[in-house]
XYZ file of C-alpha atoms in Angstrom:
672
model
C -32.141 -4.076 13.145
C -30.936 -0.950 11.381
C -27.506 -1.426 12.927
C -27.343 -5.019 11.710
C -28.428 -3.961 8.230
C -25.729 -1.286 8.106
C -23.134 -3.811 9.285
C -24.248 -6.310 6.653
C -24.113 -3.720 3.868
C -20.693 -2.598 5.078
C -19.350 -6.149 5.018
C -20.858 -6.872 1.598
C -19.329 -3.709 0.156
C -15.909 -4.239 1.767
C -15.647 -7.938 0.893
C -16.759 -7.523 -2.725
C -14.312 -8.338 -5.497
C -12.505 -5.597 -7.415
C -9.709 -5.601 -10.022
C -6.463 -6.749 -8.431
C -7.925 -8.311 -5.283
C -7.695 -11.857 -6.608
C -4.092 -11.294 -7.641
C -3.242 -9.991 -4.153
C -4.852 -13.097 -2.643
C -2.845 -15.401 -4.907
C 0.460 -13.626 -4.207
C -0.036 -13.844 -0.444
C -1.064 -17.504 -0.623
C 1.990 -18.477 -2.678
C 4.387 -16.563 -0.407
C 2.766 -17.941 2.770
C 2.895 -21.506 1.414
C 6.626 -21.191 0.742
C 7.232 -19.677 4.178
C 5.271 -22.433 5.967
C 7.128 -25.192 4.107
C 10.538 -23.600 4.767
C 9.880 -22.843 8.441
C 8.409 -26.257 9.248
C 11.068 -28.138 7.270
C 14.043 -26.203 8.710
C 12.416 -25.614 12.115
C 12.649 -21.842 11.950
C 10.714 -20.552 14.999
C 8.192 -17.706 15.163
C 6.232 -18.778 12.069
C 3.352 -16.442 12.962
C 5.792 -13.514 12.903
C 7.079 -14.679 9.504
C 3.568 -14.810 8.070
C 2.721 -11.355 9.351
C 5.862 -10.047 7.591
C 4.507 -11.520 4.324
C 1.203 -9.704 4.780
C 2.857 -6.387 5.633
C 5.329 -6.440 2.739
C 2.992 -7.741 0.024
C 1.464 -4.573 -1.406
C -0.744 -3.708 -4.374
C 2.141 -3.419 -6.858
C 5.847 -4.150 -7.251
C 6.978 -0.614 -6.422
C 5.208 -0.476 -3.070
C 6.309 -4.033 -2.239
C 9.965 -3.179 -2.803
C 9.748 0.057 -0.856
C 8.066 -1.591 2.135
C 10.379 -4.615 1.953
C 13.539 -2.506 2.033
C 12.104 -0.375 4.831
C 11.271 -3.496 6.870
C 14.744 -4.973 6.383
C 16.435 -1.748 7.514
C 14.010 -1.207 10.389
C 14.227 -4.785 11.685
C 18.025 -4.801 11.541
C 18.208 -1.483 13.367
C 15.627 -2.523 15.961
C 17.208 -5.907 16.740
C 20.653 -4.310 16.889
C 19.435 -1.706 19.379
C 17.707 -4.400 21.454
C 20.868 -6.535 21.647
C 22.968 -3.477 22.495
C 20.523 -2.571 25.233
C 20.667 -6.083 26.698
C 24.458 -6.109 26.577
C 24.716 -3.213 29.024
C 21.569 -3.666 31.118
C 21.035 -7.433 31.435
C 20.959 -8.289 35.123
C 19.834 -4.772 36.068
C 16.047 -4.810 35.589
C 15.436 -1.209 36.632
C 18.181 0.137 34.368
C 16.955 -2.063 31.509
C 13.396 -0.791 31.839
C 14.574 2.828 32.042
C 16.815 2.543 28.965
C 14.138 0.645 27.033
C 11.627 3.350 27.992
C 13.924 6.072 26.639
C 14.390 4.242 23.323
C 10.683 3.461 23.113
C 9.703 7.057 23.900
C 12.093 8.406 21.263
C 10.780 5.933 18.653
C 7.154 6.917 19.312
C 8.040 10.620 19.132
C 9.868 10.289 15.811
C 7.002 8.147 14.507
C 4.915 11.335 14.528
C 7.645 13.918 13.957
C 9.390 12.464 10.874
C 8.531 11.148 7.420
C 9.927 7.720 8.405
C 7.111 6.731 10.737
C 7.008 2.999 9.786
C 10.732 2.631 10.545
C 10.365 3.956 14.092
C 7.141 1.992 14.557
C 9.040 -1.249 13.982
C 11.824 -0.109 16.323
C 9.251 0.502 19.062
C 7.583 -2.877 18.447
C 10.849 -4.839 18.662
C 12.099 -2.924 21.726
C 8.895 -3.620 23.633
C 8.722 -7.245 22.426
C 12.264 -8.005 23.615
C 11.324 -6.857 27.121
C 8.765 -9.668 27.256
C 11.417 -12.144 26.055
C 13.645 -11.198 28.993
C 10.900 -12.288 31.381
C 10.329 -15.564 29.538
C 13.981 -16.567 28.917
C 16.330 -16.542 31.897
C 19.642 -17.504 30.226
C 21.563 -14.719 28.412
C 22.772 -16.951 25.580
C 19.280 -18.227 24.837
C 17.965 -14.661 24.995
C 20.540 -13.544 22.411
C 19.613 -16.470 20.174
C 15.936 -15.553 20.531
C 16.676 -11.972 19.386
C 18.615 -13.264 16.376
C 15.784 -15.671 15.525
C 13.392 -12.708 15.581
C 15.600 -11.036 12.964
C 15.738 -14.193 10.847
C 11.989 -14.865 11.154
C 11.264 -11.412 9.689
C 14.040 -11.048 7.100
C 13.773 -14.301 5.165
C 9.961 -14.042 4.581
C 10.546 -10.542 3.235
C 12.981 -11.954 0.678
C 10.502 -14.702 -0.241
C 7.740 -12.106 -0.673
C 9.965 -9.940 -2.884
C 10.774 -12.921 -5.105
C 7.090 -13.908 -5.426
C 5.928 -10.359 -6.156
C 8.777 -9.535 -8.553
C 9.387 -12.757 -10.472
C 6.457 -15.159 -10.109
C 3.356 -12.938 -9.931
C 4.443 -9.360 -10.634
C 1.774 -6.688 -10.389
C 3.313 -3.894 -12.444
C 1.912 -0.386 -11.888
C 2.238 0.377 -15.613
C -0.092 -2.511 -16.448
C -2.448 -1.502 -13.629
C -2.562 2.051 -14.983
C -3.355 0.934 -18.534
C -6.022 -1.479 -17.290
C -7.665 1.234 -15.169
C -7.760 3.633 -18.131
C -9.226 0.963 -20.404
C -11.977 0.257 -17.863
C -12.911 3.928 -17.719
C -12.859 4.259 -21.509
C -15.093 1.169 -21.779
C -17.655 2.877 -19.536
C -17.394 6.040 -21.641
C -18.021 4.032 -24.826
C -21.020 2.295 -23.234
C -22.595 5.633 -22.307
C -21.970 7.107 -25.763
C -23.501 4.023 -27.380
C -26.585 4.380 -25.163
C -26.912 8.075 -26.066
C -26.625 7.268 -29.774
C -29.389 4.650 -29.399
C -31.652 7.183 -27.689
C -31.830 5.330 -24.372
C -30.400 6.008 -20.921
C -27.128 4.374 -19.966
C -27.263 1.051 -18.142
C -25.524 2.512 -15.066
C -24.916 6.096 -14.049
C -21.422 7.265 -13.159
C -21.662 8.877 -9.730
C -19.474 11.701 -8.377
C -17.909 9.166 -5.990
C -16.866 7.000 -8.949
C -15.384 10.008 -10.753
C -13.502 10.927 -7.581
C -12.139 7.427 -7.080
C -11.262 6.976 -10.739
C -9.395 10.282 -10.995
C -7.391 9.753 -7.812
C -6.505 6.148 -8.657
C -5.089 7.092 -12.078
C -2.814 9.750 -10.614
C -1.663 7.428 -7.829
C -0.824 4.662 -10.308
C 1.042 7.136 -12.519
C 3.220 8.091 -9.557
C 4.054 4.439 -8.909
C 4.691 3.780 -12.619
C 7.162 6.674 -12.768
C 8.952 5.277 -9.719
C 9.136 1.850 -11.353
C 10.201 2.729 -14.911
C 12.756 5.300 -16.076
C 10.927 5.608 -19.419
C 7.779 6.650 -17.591
C 9.735 9.251 -15.647
C 11.117 10.664 -18.893
C 7.627 10.698 -20.430
C 5.796 11.840 -17.297
C 4.352 15.061 -18.834
C 2.933 13.102 -21.780
C 1.606 10.354 -19.518
C 0.037 12.994 -17.283
C -1.688 14.467 -20.328
C -2.984 10.994 -21.183
C -4.561 10.276 -17.792
C -5.930 13.834 -17.695
C -7.665 13.186 -21.012
C -9.133 9.889 -19.780
C -10.323 11.498 -16.542
C -11.984 14.348 -18.444
C -13.696 11.911 -20.814
C -14.926 9.836 -17.877
C -16.255 12.859 -15.985
C -17.823 14.433 -19.094
C -19.625 11.220 -20.029
C -21.193 11.202 -16.577
C -22.472 14.743 -17.100
C -24.375 13.883 -20.280
C -27.625 12.115 -19.415
C -30.048 13.208 -22.141
C -29.947 11.475 -25.557
C -28.282 13.412 -28.404
C -29.586 13.604 -31.968
C -26.161 14.173 -33.523
C -25.341 10.541 -34.254
C -22.354 11.437 -36.446
C -20.632 13.339 -33.642
C -21.275 10.528 -31.185
C -19.857 7.984 -33.610
C -16.719 10.080 -34.105
C -16.217 10.400 -30.362
C -16.666 6.646 -29.978
C -14.038 6.045 -32.671
C -11.666 8.411 -30.905
C -12.179 6.658 -27.570
C -11.736 3.243 -29.226
C -8.478 4.392 -30.838
C -7.314 5.762 -27.492
C -8.148 2.477 -25.751
C -6.399 0.446 -28.477
C -3.263 2.546 -28.095
C -3.121 1.521 -24.435
C -2.912 -2.189 -25.175
C 0.818 -2.182 -25.737
C 1.738 1.241 -24.459
C 2.351 2.547 -27.993
C 2.365 6.218 -28.907
C -1.107 7.613 -29.525
C -2.243 8.093 -33.116
C -5.722 9.591 -33.418
C -6.174 10.889 -36.973
C -9.965 11.113 -36.663
C -9.554 14.048 -34.294
C -8.754 16.283 -37.248
C -11.870 15.365 -39.260
C -14.536 17.919 -40.076
C -17.064 16.118 -37.887
C -15.456 17.437 -34.730
C -14.547 20.863 -36.082
C -18.103 22.127 -35.544
C -20.205 22.539 -32.436
C -21.480 19.276 -30.975
C -24.521 20.798 -29.288
C -24.145 19.342 -25.817
C -21.570 20.916 -23.448
C -20.490 17.494 -22.201
C -19.671 16.385 -25.747
C -17.795 19.637 -26.344
C -15.774 18.871 -23.206
C -14.959 15.384 -24.526
C -13.886 16.740 -27.880
C -11.728 19.392 -26.188
C -10.090 16.748 -23.985
C -9.125 14.687 -27.053
C -7.810 17.754 -28.881
C -5.631 18.704 -25.928
C -4.217 15.187 -25.934
C -3.103 15.475 -29.566
C -1.105 18.566 -28.625
C 0.634 16.482 -25.948
C 2.543 14.711 -28.740
C 4.670 17.845 -28.965
C 7.900 17.701 -26.909
C 6.962 18.550 -23.324
C 8.595 21.545 -21.686
C 11.435 20.862 -19.316
C 10.285 20.838 -15.739
C 12.312 21.888 -12.756
C 13.513 19.441 -10.168
C 10.946 18.546 -7.565
C 11.870 19.749 -4.113
C 12.378 16.935 -1.638
C 10.346 16.941 1.519
C 12.383 17.457 4.695
C 12.890 14.493 6.980
C 11.320 16.261 9.957
C 7.821 17.659 9.783
C 7.570 21.425 9.996
C 6.277 21.492 13.593
C 8.365 18.595 14.918
C 9.646 20.452 17.977
C 6.931 23.055 18.361
C 3.847 20.815 18.465
C 3.408 19.392 21.997
C 1.047 16.683 20.726
C 3.985 14.591 19.496
C 5.584 14.418 22.944
C 2.234 13.824 24.615
C 1.459 11.028 22.149
C 4.775 9.324 22.926
C 4.184 9.697 26.665
C 0.654 8.274 26.513
C 1.742 5.274 24.460
C 4.663 4.610 26.810
C 2.399 4.938 29.860
C -0.181 2.488 28.464
C 2.546 -0.035 27.612
C 4.193 0.256 31.029
C 0.881 -0.170 32.839
C 0.276 -3.381 30.914
C 3.863 -4.542 31.534
C 3.496 -4.026 35.277
C 0.093 -5.740 35.281
C 1.050 -8.963 33.524
C 4.214 -9.271 35.633
C 2.309 -8.549 38.845
C -0.257 -11.277 38.137
C 2.464 -13.591 36.748
C 0.605 -14.186 33.480
C 3.316 -14.160 30.768
C 0.897 -15.583 28.199
C -0.698 -12.152 27.739
C 2.596 -10.373 26.977
C 1.144 -9.261 23.622
C -0.889 -6.736 25.621
C 2.046 -4.319 25.278
C 2.227 -4.808 21.536
C -1.488 -4.043 21.329
C -0.913 -0.711 23.083
C 1.677 0.212 20.449
C -0.283 -1.064 17.444
C -3.538 0.754 18.246
C -1.753 3.997 19.216
C -2.665 6.441 16.447
C -2.783 10.256 16.411
C -6.545 10.594 16.859
C -8.991 8.871 19.174
C -11.176 7.848 16.255
C -8.307 6.209 14.373
C -7.183 4.372 17.526
C -10.711 3.147 18.198
C -11.117 2.015 14.591
C -7.897 0.007 14.684
C -8.752 -1.408 18.105
C -12.125 -2.638 16.865
C -10.522 -4.209 13.790
C -7.922 -5.869 15.998
C -10.582 -7.275 18.329
C -12.806 -8.425 15.457
C -9.939 -10.087 13.588
C -8.699 -11.729 16.773
C -12.152 -13.149 17.536
C -12.548 -14.605 14.028
C -9.001 -16.001 13.925
C -9.287 -17.493 17.408
C -12.671 -19.081 16.608
C -11.215 -20.692 13.474
C -8.194 -21.901 15.449
C -10.469 -23.404 18.105
C -12.503 -25.183 15.429
C -9.344 -26.608 13.840
C -7.930 -27.788 17.181
C -11.123 -29.647 18.051
C -12.176 -31.068 14.666
C -9.291 -30.908 12.163
C -5.938 -31.515 13.887
C -6.859 -35.014 15.139
C -7.472 -36.034 11.508
C -4.358 -34.658 9.754
C -0.791 -35.925 9.541
C 2.060 -34.305 7.654
C 2.806 -31.024 5.876
C 0.091 -31.549 3.252
C -2.618 -31.731 5.891
C -1.131 -28.713 7.657
C -1.299 -26.679 4.449
C -4.832 -27.901 3.681
C -5.923 -26.689 7.124
C -4.001 -23.391 7.139
C -4.277 -22.022 3.607
C -8.076 -21.473 3.599
C -7.796 -19.360 6.748
C -4.748 -17.525 5.400
C -6.672 -16.963 2.156
C -9.571 -15.440 4.104
C -7.169 -13.136 5.912
C -5.459 -12.212 2.636
C -8.806 -11.403 0.980
C -9.809 -9.112 3.842
C -6.322 -7.573 4.028
C -6.512 -6.648 0.324
C -9.556 -4.441 1.007
C -9.796 -0.798 1.963
C -8.306 0.822 5.054
C -11.638 0.434 6.818
C -11.218 -3.346 7.079
C -7.764 -4.517 5.894
C -6.143 -4.668 9.337
C -8.760 -7.215 10.457
C -7.501 -9.605 7.758
C -3.977 -9.477 9.130
C -5.293 -10.205 12.633
C -7.357 -13.180 11.428
C -4.244 -14.778 9.991
C -1.944 -13.844 12.883
C -4.210 -15.126 15.675
C -4.781 -18.376 13.825
C -1.069 -18.874 13.181
C -0.107 -17.944 16.733
C -2.405 -20.629 18.140
C -1.636 -23.452 15.685
C 1.630 -22.854 13.804
C 4.093 -21.883 16.520
C 5.000 -25.494 17.355
C 6.633 -27.966 14.993
C 3.886 -30.517 15.534
C 0.174 -30.898 16.336
C -1.107 -28.815 19.251
C -4.119 -29.226 21.503
C -3.321 -26.352 23.885
C -6.226 -23.899 24.111
C -4.481 -21.527 26.529
C -2.795 -19.647 23.691
C -6.173 -18.721 22.241
C -7.437 -17.578 25.631
C -4.270 -15.599 26.430
C -4.295 -13.944 23.016
C -7.881 -12.758 23.451
C -7.238 -11.457 26.958
C -4.086 -9.647 25.837
C -5.808 -7.934 22.911
C -8.905 -6.907 24.866
C -6.890 -5.613 27.812
C -4.457 -3.734 25.575
C -7.242 -2.032 23.628
C -9.017 -1.113 26.876
C -5.933 0.370 28.556
C -4.824 2.236 25.429
C -8.300 3.696 24.882
C -8.554 4.852 28.487
C -5.103 6.448 28.531
C -5.471 8.204 25.168
C -9.054 9.218 25.952
C -8.457 10.635 29.431
C -5.022 12.255 29.045
C -4.856 15.099 26.520
C -7.167 13.454 23.957
C -6.605 14.371 20.306
C -10.010 14.753 18.689
C -10.572 15.525 15.010
C -14.084 16.974 15.203
C -12.975 20.598 15.036
C -10.338 19.812 12.390
C -12.999 18.087 10.286
C -15.139 21.217 10.181
C -12.098 23.287 9.211
C -11.316 20.814 6.434
C -14.874 21.068 5.144
C -14.620 24.865 5.187
C -11.365 24.652 3.207
C -13.108 22.490 0.607
C -15.866 25.074 0.160
C -13.213 27.798 -0.204
C -11.489 25.648 -2.824
C -14.752 25.202 -4.740
C -15.270 28.968 -4.644
C -11.804 29.478 -6.137
C -12.701 26.987 -8.860
C -15.882 28.898 -9.725
C -13.921 32.161 -9.776
C -11.368 31.044 -12.375
C -11.168 33.326 -15.444
C -13.109 31.958 -18.443
C -9.936 31.548 -20.500
C -8.257 29.297 -17.969
C -6.631 26.263 -19.553
C -8.752 23.116 -19.225
C -5.742 21.221 -17.872
C -5.503 23.658 -14.959
C -9.223 23.259 -14.273
C -8.689 19.512 -14.159
C -5.727 19.916 -11.778
C -7.847 22.008 -9.405
C -10.646 19.473 -9.694
C -8.192 16.698 -8.810
C -7.074 18.621 -5.733
C -10.686 19.040 -4.676
C -11.420 15.326 -5.055
C -8.311 14.539 -3.002
C -9.433 16.838 -0.186
C -12.902 15.321 -0.226
C -11.361 11.851 0.051
C -9.316 12.955 3.069
C -12.453 14.361 4.696
C -14.322 11.085 4.131
C -11.572 9.157 5.909
C -11.499 11.715 8.725
C -15.284 11.556 9.182
C -15.102 7.756 9.476
C -12.516 8.166 12.254
C -14.392 10.957 14.038
C -17.569 8.869 14.181
C -15.639 6.235 16.177
C -14.247 8.607 18.801
C -15.336 7.626 22.334
C -18.482 9.524 23.248
C -19.105 10.720 19.709
C -22.066 8.424 19.140
C -23.874 9.718 22.221
C -27.174 11.488 21.640
C -25.727 14.999 21.852
C -23.387 14.272 18.939
C -25.817 12.524 16.632
C -26.924 15.805 15.060
C -23.326 16.869 14.513
C -22.462 13.541 12.888
C -25.478 13.861 10.590
C -24.488 17.443 9.813
C -20.952 16.466 8.818
C -22.238 13.646 6.625
C -24.680 16.030 4.942
C -21.990 18.672 4.436
C -19.627 16.134 2.897
C -22.290 14.744 0.581
C -23.322 18.255 -0.456
C -19.686 19.268 -0.952
C -19.265 16.418 -3.435
C -22.287 17.526 -5.442
C -21.287 21.199 -5.288
C -17.743 20.392 -6.402
C -19.071 18.195 -9.219
C -21.439 20.906 -10.422
C -18.787 23.642 -10.099
C -16.438 21.807 -12.468
C -19.298 21.471 -14.932
C -20.210 25.169 -14.614
C -16.623 26.254 -15.168
C -16.309 24.206 -18.346
C -19.676 25.362 -19.684
C -18.720 28.966 -19.018
C -15.405 28.550 -20.846
C -17.208 27.162 -23.900
C -19.743 30.025 -23.872
C -17.035 32.679 -23.601
C -15.208 31.068 -26.534
C -18.397 31.247 -28.620
C -19.560 34.740 -27.562
C -17.167 37.535 -26.696
C -19.888 39.517 -24.866
C -20.639 36.715 -22.413
C -19.138 37.109 -18.919
C -21.028 34.764 -16.587
C -20.434 37.045 -13.622
C -23.315 35.385 -11.718
C -21.067 32.381 -11.236
C -18.567 34.549 -9.366
C -21.352 35.923 -7.160
C -22.195 32.396 -6.073
C -18.503 31.838 -5.370
C -18.525 34.869 -3.053
C -21.520 33.449 -1.198
C -19.761 30.098 -0.880
C -16.727 31.825 0.637
C -18.911 33.537 3.219
C -20.622 30.251 4.064
C -17.240 28.555 4.573
C -16.194 31.393 6.903
C -19.431 30.985 8.859
C -18.761 27.247 9.081
C -15.441 28.019 10.752
C -17.260 30.484 13.031
C -15.229 33.368 11.663
C -18.364 35.236 10.595
C -21.879 35.218 11.884
C -23.934 35.420 8.700
C -23.382 34.292 5.116
C -23.495 36.967 2.434
C -26.886 37.875 0.899
C -28.094 35.649 -1.895
C -26.942 36.848 -5.335
C -29.653 37.494 -7.900
C -29.699 34.969 -10.742
C -30.812 35.798 -14.299
C -33.873 34.068 -15.783
C -33.334 30.732 -17.521
C -33.582 31.812 -21.133
C -31.461 32.365 -24.223
C -29.759 29.905 -26.540
C -29.534 26.223 -25.691
C -25.936 26.281 -24.409
C -26.525 29.352 -22.247
C -29.761 27.882 -20.973
C -27.883 24.787 -19.815
C -25.391 26.986 -17.972
C -28.185 28.931 -16.278
C -29.927 25.717 -15.276
C -26.681 24.598 -13.668
C -26.537 27.895 -11.785
C -30.044 27.306 -10.469
C -29.096 23.773 -9.421
C -25.996 25.041 -7.640
C -28.066 27.634 -5.798
C -30.509 24.896 -4.793
C -27.682 22.836 -3.317
C -26.301 25.826 -1.451
C -29.779 26.682 -0.229
C -30.071 23.212 1.266
C -26.891 23.911 3.205
C -28.310 27.192 4.451
C -31.481 25.498 5.688
C -29.393 23.415 8.072
C -27.703 26.489 9.508
C -29.667 26.495 12.748
C -29.036 22.794 13.327
C -25.377 23.387 12.583
C -25.118 26.228 15.089
C -26.675 24.032 17.783
C -24.456 21.064 16.983
C -21.235 23.074 16.879
C -21.784 24.199 20.462
C -21.319 20.580 21.538
C -17.661 20.450 20.488
C -16.572 24.054 20.784
C -15.484 25.392 24.175
């Protein structure tokens, strides 16, 4: 029952609405409707392939859509060209054709890992392996060439349709997304300030996870906005100062929970935030004259309010001409360890071996209907076992849902429809379901694509009604067999597990938090925010890695349950420790500015202990450093708040220390 409850909560959370999801659904529906009408009217084959191109290219904003669209056009043209060239010299010589295709496939899978252009080589590998199945199905060379050219057409024209829909009809501009995200955060800040002024708790607390997500999303959208608009690129330093201010206001408002008696200061801060939000409506330059009033020139009492005032003051200084920044160094095409890391070659070999085993099997049993088994081996081949298992499960789940819907439509709907209108009425609800799921997070979005693809493959490949159920059966068998073979090959031959890397990543996060605590008191608040942003980014990477590690084959066995629980506890504690460390650093900076004799050296002692704990987590040292002595919680109000935060930080670190014995036992399960 607990497992079912967790699954239900997961589905509810992943399928919930969020800003932009409805727009993504509408864009995909419009593009898919146009593609269905064009393909059925002009009898363009491979409609399922055309629809999957729409889903792949349609991204969250115009910039990403254009980048992916151009990449798909180049990749598809290159892949089809290579496939035709291969057939020109090897058609009629099956062994030579398989050998040459294997070389091209192996090279594509290697460069998928070893270069920054992984998606390009992924498409090359997909097309190369797909054409081999066409050779077995089509015996005449001319028809085979036409089939390859139709593959190119079935992918290219939907990409152009998707670009038109996303650019002209329903554009999702990153600049507008960025402004909307900042306004939402400022609205939450205003709501919390209003609650504090009324002497009541806020309606909803802002959690560390929300601060993390909000900070990372603003910086990601800024990067896309700068790519989209030359004006944004020219004003990037000022725009960066703007989103830094909003992030600091959002985080500081979450830190202040107790009501504040200084109603005048709260009202001034609310006016400042309202002026800031109003300036975002049309992207105008910021004008905040209230920042220079006497109400904010004095102490505001609460450290969180001081942090908000400081964030707004820093923003006013951003109106000065920004300093010229040097050119950003471009990343090399090849990764640094492209030819020194054996895992890349082993990954290519394992993927090739799984695909060839499936190719031999479906030819040996003369079952061409399951030729997608090879594509499954390529699609679910990811660097780690956990990531491969996650994608395999999503592929199976999406295939089951899509096939069940196709079966229902074949039995109950197709006998009652006639014409393109009925076809659209039957197809669009299922495509809409797939689009809604595909617009979600990485933990579920691939299942949405599979729902749509399996449905379209069973019902939309012919230019008329179909009652053939064999396609549904063959699709299920191909997916299940491909996932099984790929999992066995990648799990038995040189498996790449992330368990040890996860613990190293967690240790690096604790080292980073220690560096944050050790910053000099006079450190610029913008630099503190930049380090905080880096910490949130690393925590986000660790969350994704933990989700993959938990799905590695054998990881959920009883001997690993304690280790999984340990990693979850460490990650949760790391979030709280990081959150509290940012707060401590800002409180300390305010205290040093008020009192020249204040040093706050106890904060650095806790940073030293955190460093020793991170080293012990990596098994580089046997024992953490002795606990530092903390001063009594006394003194003026501001200093008392800082000391209380120190005590809270020590409590969190003490909870980590209490799990040390369990950690030592669990680590033995994955360390040789």
